[in-house]
Coordinates of C-alpha atoms in Angstrom, one line a residue:
M1 CA 61.0 162.9 84.2
S2 CA 63.8 164.7 82.3
G3 CA 65.3 163.5 79.0
R4 CA 68.7 163.6 80.6
G5 CA 67.7 161.3 84.1
F6 CA 66.2 159.0 81.2
K7 CA 68.8 158.6 79.1
A8 CA 71.1 158.3 81.7
R9 CA 69.0 155.0 83.7
L10 CA 68.9 153.5 80.1
L11 CA 72.6 153.3 80.0
S12 CA 73.2 152.3 83.3
A13 CA 70.6 149.5 81.9
L14 CA 72.3 148.8 78.5
A15 CA 75.6 148.4 81.1
A16 CA 74.2 145.2 83.5
A17 CA 72.5 144.2 80.5
P18 CA 75.4 141.7 80.1
L19 CA 75.2 140.5 83.7
L20 CA 72.0 139.4 83.8
I21 CA 72.9 137.5 80.4
Q22 CA 75.8 135.9 82.2
S23 CA 73.8 134.9 85.0
A24 CA 71.6 132.4 83.0
G25 CA 74.4 130.3 82.5
A26 CA 76.6 130.2 85.2
A27 CA 75.5 129.1 89.2
P28 CA 74.4 132.1 90.8
F29 CA 76.3 133.6 93.8
Q30 CA 75.4 132.6 96.9
N31 CA 77.3 133.3 99.8
A32 CA 80.9 134.2 101.4
K33 CA 81.9 132.7 104.8
V34 CA 83.9 134.0 107.5
R35 CA 86.6 131.0 108.6
R36 CA 89.6 132.5 110.3
I37 CA 90.0 136.2 111.4
I38 CA 94.0 136.8 112.3
D39 CA 95.8 140.0 113.4
G40 CA 92.9 140.7 116.0
R41 CA 89.3 140.8 115.6
Q42 CA 88.8 144.0 112.9
V43 CA 86.6 141.4 110.2
Y44 CA 83.1 143.1 109.6
I45 CA 80.0 142.3 107.6
N46 CA 78.0 145.5 107.2
K47 CA 80.2 147.3 109.8
Q48 CA 79.1 145.2 112.3
Q49 CA 81.9 142.9 113.7
A50 CA 81.8 139.7 112.2
K51 CA 82.7 136.0 113.8
V52 CA 83.9 133.2 112.8
N53 CA 81.4 130.9 110.6
Q54 CA 79.3 134.1 109.9
T55 CA 78.3 134.3 106.6
A56 CA 77.6 137.3 104.7
S57 CA 74.8 137.2 101.4
R58 CA 74.8 139.0 97.8
G59 CA 74.5 142.7 98.6
Q60 CA 76.5 142.4 101.5
E61 CA 80.1 143.9 101.9
I62 CA 83.0 142.5 103.8
S63 CA 85.2 144.6 105.3
T64 CA 89.0 144.5 107.7
G65 CA 90.7 147.1 109.4
S66 CA 94.2 146.1 110.6
S67 CA 93.1 142.7 110.5
R68 CA 92.7 140.2 107.8
T69 CA 90.1 137.1 107.7
E70 CA 90.2 133.9 105.4
L71 CA 86.5 133.3 103.2
L72 CA 85.0 130.2 101.7
F73 CA 83.1 131.4 98.5
D74 CA 80.2 129.1 98.1
Q75 CA 82.3 126.0 98.7
R76 CA 84.0 126.8 95.4
A77 CA 87.1 129.3 95.6
I78 CA 89.1 130.2 98.9
G79 CA 89.9 134.6 99.6
F80 CA 92.3 136.3 101.4
L81 CA 91.4 139.6 102.6
G82 CA 93.8 141.3 103.6
Q83 CA 94.5 144.5 105.7
N84 CA 92.1 147.5 105.4
S85 CA 90.3 146.5 102.0
L86 CA 86.5 146.2 101.8
I87 CA 84.3 144.0 98.9
T88 CA 80.9 143.4 97.7
L89 CA 78.8 140.4 97.3
G90 CA 77.3 140.7 93.9
E91 CA 75.2 138.2 91.8
E92 CA 77.4 136.6 89.9
C93 CA 80.8 138.2 91.2
F94 CA 82.3 140.3 94.1
R95 CA 83.8 144.1 93.8
L96 CA 86.6 144.8 95.3
K97 CA 86.2 148.6 96.6
S98 CA 89.5 149.0 98.4
G99 CA 92.6 147.4 100.1
R100 CA 94.2 143.8 98.6
V101 CA 92.1 140.4 98.2
L102 CA 93.6 136.7 97.1
V103 CA 91.3 134.1 95.2
N104 CA 92.3 130.1 94.7
G105 CA 89.5 128.8 92.4
P106 CA 86.4 130.0 90.2
Q107 CA 85.3 132.8 91.5
S108 CA 85.1 135.8 89.5
S109 CA 85.3 139.6 90.3
C110 CA 84.0 142.4 88.7
L111 CA 86.4 145.2 87.4
G112 CA 84.2 147.9 86.1
S113 CA 82.0 147.4 83.4
K114 CA 84.3 144.1 82.6
V115 CA 84.4 140.4 84.7
L116 CA 87.7 138.3 85.5
G117 CA 87.0 135.0 84.8
V118 CA 89.3 132.4 85.6
R119 CA 89.3 128.0 86.1
G120 CA 91.4 126.7 88.5
T121 CA 93.6 129.9 89.4
T122 CA 95.4 131.7 92.4
Y123 CA 95.1 135.2 91.6
V124 CA 95.9 138.3 94.0
L125 CA 93.8 141.4 92.7
S126 CA 94.8 144.8 94.6
S127 CA 93.0 148.6 94.6
T128 CA 94.8 151.6 92.9
E129 CA 94.8 154.9 94.5
G130 CA 92.7 156.4 90.7
G131 CA 90.0 153.5 91.8
G132 CA 91.5 151.2 89.0
Y133 CA 92.7 147.5 89.7
E134 CA 96.2 145.8 89.4
L135 CA 95.6 142.1 89.0
A136 CA 98.8 139.7 89.7
V137 CA 98.1 135.5 88.6
L138 CA 99.9 133.2 90.1
T139 CA 98.7 129.5 89.1
G140 CA 96.6 128.8 86.4
T141 CA 94.7 131.8 83.6
A142 CA 92.4 134.5 84.3
T143 CA 90.6 136.2 81.0
V144 CA 89.1 140.1 82.2
G145 CA 86.7 140.9 78.9
D146 CA 82.9 142.0 78.7
P147 CA 80.8 139.6 80.6
T148 CA 79.7 136.2 78.4
A149 CA 77.0 133.3 78.6
T150 CA 79.6 130.4 80.5
S151 CA 78.6 127.0 79.7
E152 CA 76.1 124.7 81.5
G153 CA 78.6 121.8 81.7
A154 CA 81.0 124.0 83.8
E155 CA 80.2 122.9 87.4
A156 CA 82.5 124.4 89.7
K157 CA 84.5 121.3 92.0
N158 CA 84.0 121.4 95.9
I159 CA 87.3 123.3 96.5
L160 CA 87.8 121.8 100.1
A161 CA 88.1 118.7 98.5
S162 CA 91.0 119.3 95.9
Y163 CA 94.4 119.5 98.9
P164 CA 96.8 118.0 97.9
S165 CA 97.3 114.2 99.6
L166 CA 100.2 112.2 100.5
S167 CA 101.1 108.7 98.9
P168 CA 102.2 105.3 100.5
V169 CA 105.6 105.2 100.7
V170 CA 107.3 101.5 100.7
G171 CA 111.0 101.8 101.7
L172 CA 113.9 99.7 101.0
G173 CA 117.9 99.6 102.4
S174 CA 120.4 98.8 104.8
S175 CA 121.3 99.4 108.5
A176 CA 125.0 98.8 110.2
W177 CA 126.4 99.2 113.7
G178 CA 129.5 98.9 115.6
S179 CA 131.0 99.4 119.2
N180 CA 134.0 98.6 121.1
A181 CA 132.2 98.6 124.4
G182 CA 134.3 95.1 124.8
G183 CA 136.7 96.6 125.4
T184 CA 138.6 95.8 121.5
T185 CA 139.0 96.7 118.9
L186 CA 136.2 99.1 117.3
G187 CA 133.8 97.2 115.4
Q188 CA 135.4 93.4 116.8
A189 CA 133.8 93.6 120.4
A190 CA 129.9 93.5 118.7
G191 CA 128.5 95.0 115.0
L192 CA 125.4 94.3 113.1
V193 CA 124.3 94.3 109.2
L194 CA 121.0 94.9 109.0
G195 CA 118.4 94.5 105.3
D196 CA 115.1 97.5 106.3
L197 CA 111.8 97.1 104.8
S198 CA 109.8 99.9 106.1
F199 CA 105.6 101.1 105.4
F200 CA 104.1 104.4 105.5
T201 CA 100.6 104.5 105.1
P202 CA 98.8 107.9 105.9
I203 CA 96.0 107.2 107.4
L204 CA 94.1 110.5 107.5
Q205 CA 94.4 113.7 106.1
Q206 CA 92.5 116.9 106.4
N207 CA 93.3 120.2 104.2
G208 CA 96.2 119.5 103.2
S209 CA 97.5 120.5 106.5
S210 CA 96.7 117.9 109.3
L211 CA 98.3 114.2 108.8
L212 CA 97.2 111.0 111.0
Y213 CA 99.8 108.4 110.0
S214 CA 101.5 104.9 110.6
Y215 CA 104.9 103.9 109.6
S216 CA 106.3 100.3 110.7
T217 CA 109.9 98.6 110.0
G218 CA 110.7 95.0 109.7
S219 CA 114.4 94.6 109.8
S220 CA 117.3 91.3 110.2
N221 CA 120.5 89.8 109.1
F222 CA 119.1 86.5 108.2
D223 CA 121.2 84.5 111.3
G224 CA 119.3 84.7 114.6
F225 CA 118.8 88.3 114.3
W226 CA 115.2 90.0 114.1
G227 CA 113.2 93.2 114.6
A228 CA 109.9 95.2 113.8
S229 CA 108.7 98.7 114.7
S230 CA 105.1 100.3 114.6
E231 CA 104.0 103.6 115.5
L232 CA 101.2 106.2 115.2
G233 CA 102.0 109.4 114.5
Y234 CA 100.3 113.1 114.1
S235 CA 101.7 115.8 111.8
W236 CA 99.8 119.2 111.4
Y237 CA 101.4 122.2 110.0
D238 CA 101.1 125.7 112.2
P239 CA 100.0 128.8 109.9
N240 CA 101.0 131.0 112.6
N241 CA 104.4 130.1 112.2
Q242 CA 105.4 128.0 109.0
S243 CA 106.0 125.5 111.5
S244 CA 105.1 121.8 111.4
S245 CA 104.5 119.8 114.8
T246 CA 104.6 115.4 115.1
L247 CA 103.7 113.5 117.9
L248 CA 104.3 109.7 118.0
V249 CA 103.5 106.2 120.4
G250 CA 105.3 103.6 118.9
Y251 CA 106.1 99.7 119.9
D252 CA 109.7 98.5 119.1
G253 CA 110.7 94.8 119.5
W254 CA 113.8 92.7 118.5
Q255 CA 115.4 89.0 118.7
I256 CA 118.5 88.7 119.7
P257 CA 120.4 85.9 121.1
G258 CA 119.5 85.0 124.4
C259 CA 116.3 87.2 124.6
F260 CA 113.2 88.8 123.4
H261 CA 113.5 92.6 123.3
S262 CA 110.9 95.1 123.3
Q263 CA 110.2 98.8 124.5
I264 CA 106.9 101.1 124.2
A265 CA 108.6 104.6 122.2
V266 CA 107.0 107.7 122.2
G267 CA 108.1 111.2 121.0
G268 CA 107.4 115.2 119.2
Q269 CA 109.1 117.2 116.8
I270 CA 109.1 120.5 115.7
E271 CA 110.5 121.6 112.4
R272 CA 110.9 125.2 111.3
N273 CA 112.6 126.9 108.6
R274 CA 114.3 123.4 108.6
W275 CA 115.8 123.6 112.3
Q276 CA 114.7 120.6 113.6
F277 CA 114.0 120.2 117.6
S278 CA 112.7 116.6 118.6
A279 CA 112.7 114.5 121.9
N280 CA 112.1 111.1 122.1
G281 CA 112.7 107.6 124.3
G282 CA 112.1 104.1 125.1
I283 CA 110.8 102.6 128.2
P284 CA 112.0 98.8 128.4
S285 CA 108.6 96.4 128.6
D286 CA 110.7 93.0 129.0
N287 CA 112.2 91.2 131.7
C288 CA 115.7 91.2 129.5
Q289 CA 118.7 91.7 131.9
D290 CA 120.5 93.8 129.2
S291 CA 117.7 96.1 128.4
L292 CA 118.5 99.7 128.3
G293 CA 115.5 102.8 129.0
F294 CA 117.2 106.5 127.1
A295 CA 115.7 109.8 126.4
I296 CA 117.5 112.1 123.8
A297 CA 117.2 115.5 122.4
R298 CA 117.8 116.4 118.5
V299 CA 118.7 120.2 116.8
G300 CA 119.1 119.3 113.5
I301 CA 121.0 122.4 111.8
P302 CA 120.5 122.8 108.3
V303 CA 124.4 122.6 106.6
A304 CA 123.6 122.4 103.0
S305 CA 120.6 123.2 101.2
L306 CA 119.1 120.9 98.4
G307 CA 116.4 122.1 97.0
E308 CA 113.4 121.0 98.5
R309 CA 115.4 119.5 101.0
S310 CA 118.6 119.8 103.0
I311 CA 121.6 118.6 104.5
H312 CA 121.3 118.2 108.8
L313 CA 123.8 118.0 110.8
S314 CA 122.1 116.5 114.3
L315 CA 124.2 116.9 118.1
S316 CA 121.9 115.5 120.1
P317 CA 122.2 114.5 123.9
Y318 CA 121.2 111.4 125.7
V319 CA 120.7 109.4 129.3
L320 CA 120.1 106.0 129.4
H321 CA 119.0 103.9 132.2
G322 CA 120.5 100.3 133.2
L323 CA 121.6 98.7 135.5
G324 CA 120.3 100.7 138.8
N325 CA 122.3 104.0 137.0
Q326 CA 122.5 106.5 135.0
Y327 CA 124.9 107.1 132.2
G328 CA 125.1 110.3 130.0
G329 CA 126.2 110.5 126.3
G330 CA 126.3 112.5 123.3
R331 CA 125.6 111.7 119.6
V332 CA 126.2 113.4 116.2
G333 CA 124.8 112.5 113.2
L334 CA 124.4 113.8 109.6
N335 CA 121.6 113.7 106.8
V336 CA 122.3 113.3 103.2
P337 CA 118.8 113.3 100.9
V338 CA 119.5 112.0 97.4
G339 CA 116.4 114.1 95.9
N340 CA 113.1 112.7 97.1
A341 CA 113.8 109.1 96.8
L342 CA 117.4 108.2 98.2
E343 CA 118.7 108.8 102.0
L344 CA 121.8 108.7 103.3
M345 CA 122.6 108.4 107.2
A346 CA 125.6 108.3 109.2
Y347 CA 126.7 108.5 112.7
G348 CA 128.9 108.4 115.6
Q349 CA 128.2 108.3 119.7
Y350 CA 129.8 107.9 123.4
D351 CA 129.1 107.2 126.6
E352 CA 130.4 105.6 129.6
L353 CA 128.3 102.2 129.2
L354 CA 128.0 101.4 125.3
D355 CA 131.5 103.1 124.8
T356 CA 132.2 104.4 121.1
V357 CA 129.4 103.1 118.6
V358 CA 129.6 104.0 114.8
G359 CA 126.2 104.0 112.1
G360 CA 124.5 104.2 109.4
Q361 CA 121.7 103.6 106.8
I362 CA 120.5 103.8 103.7
T363 CA 116.7 104.1 102.1
Y364 CA 115.7 103.9 99.0
R365 CA 111.8 105.4 99.2
F366 CA 109.2 104.8 96.7
A367 CA 105.6 106.0 96.3
T368 CA 102.9 104.0 95.2
A369 CA 100.9 106.2 93.7
G370 CA 103.7 107.0 91.5
R371 CA 104.6 110.2 93.3
F372 CA 104.9 111.3 96.6
V373 CA 102.3 114.2 97.0
R374 CA 99.1 113.9 94.9
D375 CA 98.4 117.2 94.0
P376 CA 94.4 117.7 91.5
N377 CA 95.7 121.7 91.1
L378 CA 98.6 120.1 88.6
P379 CA 98.9 118.0 85.7
T380 CA 98.7 114.4 85.8
P381 CA 101.2 112.8 83.2
G382 CA 98.1 112.4 80.8
Q383 CA 98.1 115.8 80.7
R384 CA 101.5 116.6 80.0
S385 CA 101.1 115.6 76.4
P386 CA 100.6 118.7 73.8
L387 CA 98.1 115.9 71.9
P388 CA 94.7 117.2 72.5
W389 CA 93.7 113.3 71.8
Q390 CA 96.1 112.0 74.7
N391 CA 95.3 114.3 77.4
Q392 CA 91.5 114.3 76.7
S393 CA 91.0 117.8 76.0
F394 CA 88.4 117.0 73.6
K395 CA 86.1 115.3 76.1
T396 CA 85.6 118.4 78.6
G397 CA 82.1 118.7 77.1
Q398 CA 83.8 123.0 76.3
P399 CA 84.3 124.7 72.6
M400 CA 87.3 123.9 71.4
Q401 CA 89.9 127.4 71.0
I402 CA 92.4 127.4 68.5
A403 CA 95.9 130.0 68.8
L404 CA 97.6 129.8 65.6
G405 CA 100.5 132.1 65.1
Q406 CA 101.4 131.8 68.7
R407 CA 105.5 133.7 69.3
A408 CA 107.8 131.0 70.0
G409 CA 109.0 130.0 73.7
S410 CA 105.9 131.4 75.6
L411 CA 104.6 129.9 78.1
A412 CA 100.9 128.3 78.9
V413 CA 99.9 127.7 81.8
S414 CA 96.0 126.0 81.8
D415 CA 93.9 124.1 83.5
V416 CA 93.1 120.7 80.5
S417 CA 90.7 119.7 82.2
S418 CA 88.0 122.6 82.6
P419 CA 89.6 125.2 80.0
L420 CA 88.6 129.2 80.2
I421 CA 87.6 130.5 77.0
S422 CA 88.5 134.2 76.0
Q423 CA 86.5 135.9 73.0
A424 CA 88.2 138.6 71.1
G425 CA 89.6 142.0 72.4
D426 CA 89.8 140.1 76.2
T427 CA 92.8 140.2 78.4
V428 CA 94.9 137.2 79.0
I429 CA 97.1 137.0 82.0
Q430 CA 98.7 133.8 82.5
A431 CA 100.7 132.3 85.3
G432 CA 103.8 134.4 86.5
E433 CA 102.4 138.1 85.3
E434 CA 101.1 141.1 86.1
A435 CA 98.4 143.6 84.7
T436 CA 97.3 147.4 85.5
F437 CA 93.2 148.1 84.5
N438 CA 91.3 151.5 85.0
A439 CA 88.3 152.3 87.0
Q440 CA 86.2 151.3 84.2
G441 CA 88.3 147.2 83.7
D442 CA 90.4 148.3 81.0
L443 CA 93.7 146.8 80.7
L444 CA 96.6 149.7 80.8
S445 CA 99.5 147.3 81.2
K446 CA 100.8 144.1 81.3
R447 CA 103.8 142.5 81.9
S448 CA 106.0 139.6 84.0
L449 CA 106.8 138.9 87.6
S450 CA 109.5 139.5 88.9
R451 CA 111.4 136.9 90.6
D452 CA 111.4 138.7 93.9
R453 CA 108.2 140.2 93.2
Y454 CA 106.4 136.8 92.8
A455 CA 107.7 135.2 95.7
A456 CA 107.1 138.9 98.3
L457 CA 103.3 138.6 96.9
V458 CA 103.0 135.0 98.0
A459 CA 104.8 135.6 101.6
S460 CA 102.5 138.9 101.6
N461 CA 99.2 137.2 101.2
L462 CA 99.5 133.6 102.5
S463 CA 101.8 134.3 105.6
G464 CA 99.9 133.4 108.6
Q465 CA 96.5 132.2 106.8
N466 CA 96.2 128.4 106.5
L467 CA 97.2 126.7 103.3
L468 CA 95.7 126.8 100.3
P469 CA 94.5 124.0 98.1
E470 CA 97.2 125.4 95.3
S471 CA 99.8 126.3 97.6
H472 CA 102.0 123.6 97.0
A473 CA 100.7 124.2 92.8
I474 CA 102.1 127.7 93.4
A475 CA 106.0 126.6 94.7
A476 CA 105.5 124.0 91.4
T477 CA 104.6 127.4 89.6
Y478 CA 107.2 129.6 90.7
K479 CA 109.6 126.3 89.8
K480 CA 108.9 125.7 87.2
L481 CA 108.9 129.9 86.0
Y482 CA 112.6 130.7 87.0
G483 CA 113.7 127.5 87.7
S484 CA 114.8 127.1 91.2
T485 CA 113.2 127.5 94.3
N486 CA 112.9 130.5 97.3
Q487 CA 113.3 128.8 100.7
A488 CA 111.0 131.3 102.6
L489 CA 108.3 130.6 99.7
L490 CA 108.5 126.7 100.7
S491 CA 107.8 127.2 104.3
V492 CA 104.9 129.5 103.2
T493 CA 103.4 127.6 100.6
G494 CA 103.7 124.3 103.2
V495 CA 106.2 122.3 101.0
N496 CA 108.5 122.0 104.1
W497 CA 105.1 120.7 106.2
L498 CA 104.5 117.9 103.3
I499 CA 107.9 116.8 103.4
A500 CA 108.4 117.2 107.1
A501 CA 104.9 115.4 107.5
Q502 CA 106.5 111.8 105.1
T503 CA 109.7 111.7 106.5
P504 CA 110.2 109.2 109.5
F505 CA 110.7 110.4 112.3
P506 CA 114.5 110.6 113.3
R507 CA 115.0 107.8 115.9
L508 CA 116.2 103.9 115.9
R509 CA 114.0 101.5 115.3
A510 CA 114.0 98.0 116.3
D511 CA 117.1 95.9 116.4
N512 CA 118.9 99.2 115.6
N513 CA 118.6 99.8 119.5
L514 CA 121.8 99.2 121.7
V515 CA 121.2 96.7 125.2
I516 CA 123.6 96.7 127.8
P517 CA 127.3 94.9 126.5
E518 CA 127.9 91.5 127.8
D519 CA 131.2 92.6 129.8
K520 CA 129.3 95.3 131.8
L521 CA 126.8 93.0 132.9
P522 CA 126.8 91.8 136.3
K523 CA 129.1 88.8 137.2
P524 CA 126.9 85.3 138.9
V525 CA 127.7 85.4 142.3
V526 CA 129.8 82.1 143.3
V527 CA 128.5 80.4 146.5
Q528 CA 131.6 78.9 147.8
Q529 CA 130.0 75.6 149.8
R530 CA 131.8 74.5 153.1
T531 CA 133.2 71.2 153.4
Y532 CA 133.1 69.5 156.7
T533 CA 135.4 66.6 158.0
Y534 CA 134.5 65.2 160.5
V535 CA 134.9 60.8 161.7
C536 CA 132.3 58.5 164.0
R537 CA 132.6 58.1 167.5
D538 CA 130.6 55.1 169.9
P539 CA 129.6 57.1 173.2
A540 CA 129.9 54.3 175.3
G541 CA 133.9 54.0 174.6
T542 CA 133.2 50.0 175.1
G543 CA 136.4 48.1 175.2
G544 CA 138.2 51.0 174.5
I545 CA 137.2 51.3 170.9
I546 CA 135.7 54.6 170.2
Y547 CA 135.9 55.1 166.8
K548 CA 134.7 53.9 163.8
P549 CA 135.5 51.4 162.6
G550 CA 136.8 50.4 165.6
V551 CA 140.1 51.6 166.9
P552 CA 141.3 53.8 169.5
D553 CA 141.6 56.9 167.9
T554 CA 141.0 59.9 165.2
S555 CA 144.1 59.2 163.4
T556 CA 142.9 55.9 162.4
A557 CA 139.4 56.4 162.2
T558 CA 137.4 56.5 158.9
R559 CA 136.5 60.0 158.3
Y560 CA 133.8 61.2 155.9
T561 CA 133.2 64.5 154.6
T562 CA 129.7 67.0 154.9
T563 CA 128.7 70.2 153.4
N564 CA 126.0 70.4 156.1
P565 CA 127.0 69.7 159.9
S566 CA 124.0 68.2 161.0
S567 CA 124.0 65.6 157.8
T568 CA 126.1 63.1 159.1
P569 CA 124.9 59.4 157.2
E570 CA 127.7 57.6 158.0
C571 CA 127.9 57.6 162.3
T572 CA 125.7 54.2 162.7
S573 CA 125.2 52.3 166.0
P574 CA 127.0 51.8 167.7
F575 CA 129.5 55.1 166.2
T576 CA 126.6 57.6 166.3
E577 CA 128.4 60.2 167.4
A578 CA 129.8 62.2 164.6
E579 CA 132.5 64.7 166.4
I580 CA 133.7 67.5 163.4
L581 CA 137.4 67.8 162.8

């Protein structure tokens, strides 16, 4: 062996030594599973076409053509591999050879002789033409430096268990409606003011993108009118077009003087870019004469944005079925959310049966868990304290690092529960920053992400993909960094879906449902009974006395009445025949 060859091999061994040291303390990399393929089927493992749920192991490579794929790294991180991209799987990290990959979770990447280490972070890593790298951090903190041993106590969590979930919600409010269906001044013929109580209960939530729930309400005017409703619904998020869909089936029952009403309710809604398209109907299940069946379609138009929510103008044509006929009509409504807790609703409608109806509702809702969305990827109230003995940063089992002389006004975004310890000379990139590295992993430049750049990175990497565990945290980080929301970003990160999933389906419930007005009900048929007048006569006519009580003609005979000509009880012997006058 030549001296030059020996030196080359020695240098290679020395360069790999830090990686071997790191593997002694860190959990070894096992595999990457293909969870989803979009935009075609051009995803490959070692140049062989891959299938969903197929696994690539250490030493293998995963590549794409015009397709994109979702990867699961050892249950600890999720990756979105972009088009025309290639990664190789190593002992402790993957290496990006070309293209781009987004990673959510503690999955390290090798940049030349350096290692990109993260904790609870979402980052985008891209290759450059010269063999270098561009790194953008969307949430958390990343450190690029020489490989060092990591703490054995740092145990990676199951990334699939860290999706946000919705909390149970209790609602209090009041609703009212008035109608001039009786033909008098609006509100005088019919009207009702009710107190409302509601319960939203998530039953089953999966991967932050599907929800089975129940929603129940009760209402009363405390004077003979009361009602209750209950519905079971299923909502889901479609990553292909960032839409939210809901299907439900429910039961409504309400008591009004004279009859207890009940109906089976069914409905469905799809929402995209805050435009809402829904349809629902009610099928009477009682024997009340004034019951109405109905079918209604609704288009909710977002007319003004209020941050994460919008004011909606709704247009709703409908058909009523009652009295053996159909009646067409239309309704116009306005929904105004005030923050996440308070909502105002008003509507007006007209049809030939009910005439003009106006109504409204005010609802205050609060989450039993303190927040509507429970996100383990965002700081809890206890973690927001700047004091380490209050946020439990002394109890992590990790070494402590204290920075002195930090520039005032800088923003540190980190996961307190599992801090990332950087060594001297390491490059730290925080959320909202991007950096460029050469092929050896040395830092070339670092800068802040602009508002548009951040949003573009999110849109290009998340569009068409399933929601990430940190999708909600990405939207929250954007708002924290730039002070406002971005409508496209709220859609692609599933924030709009989370809001839609916990918002009650837009329909009238229980005794807010209307019935046929009393003056429109069929009038009872009064049968007029005919009365017959008769006298009793003697068929023999002995002595000229023919009629009762013994007179010769009808003018002086006793008259009797009956409603049945065949029943003449007054005609007794000898006056046994009845003669109808």
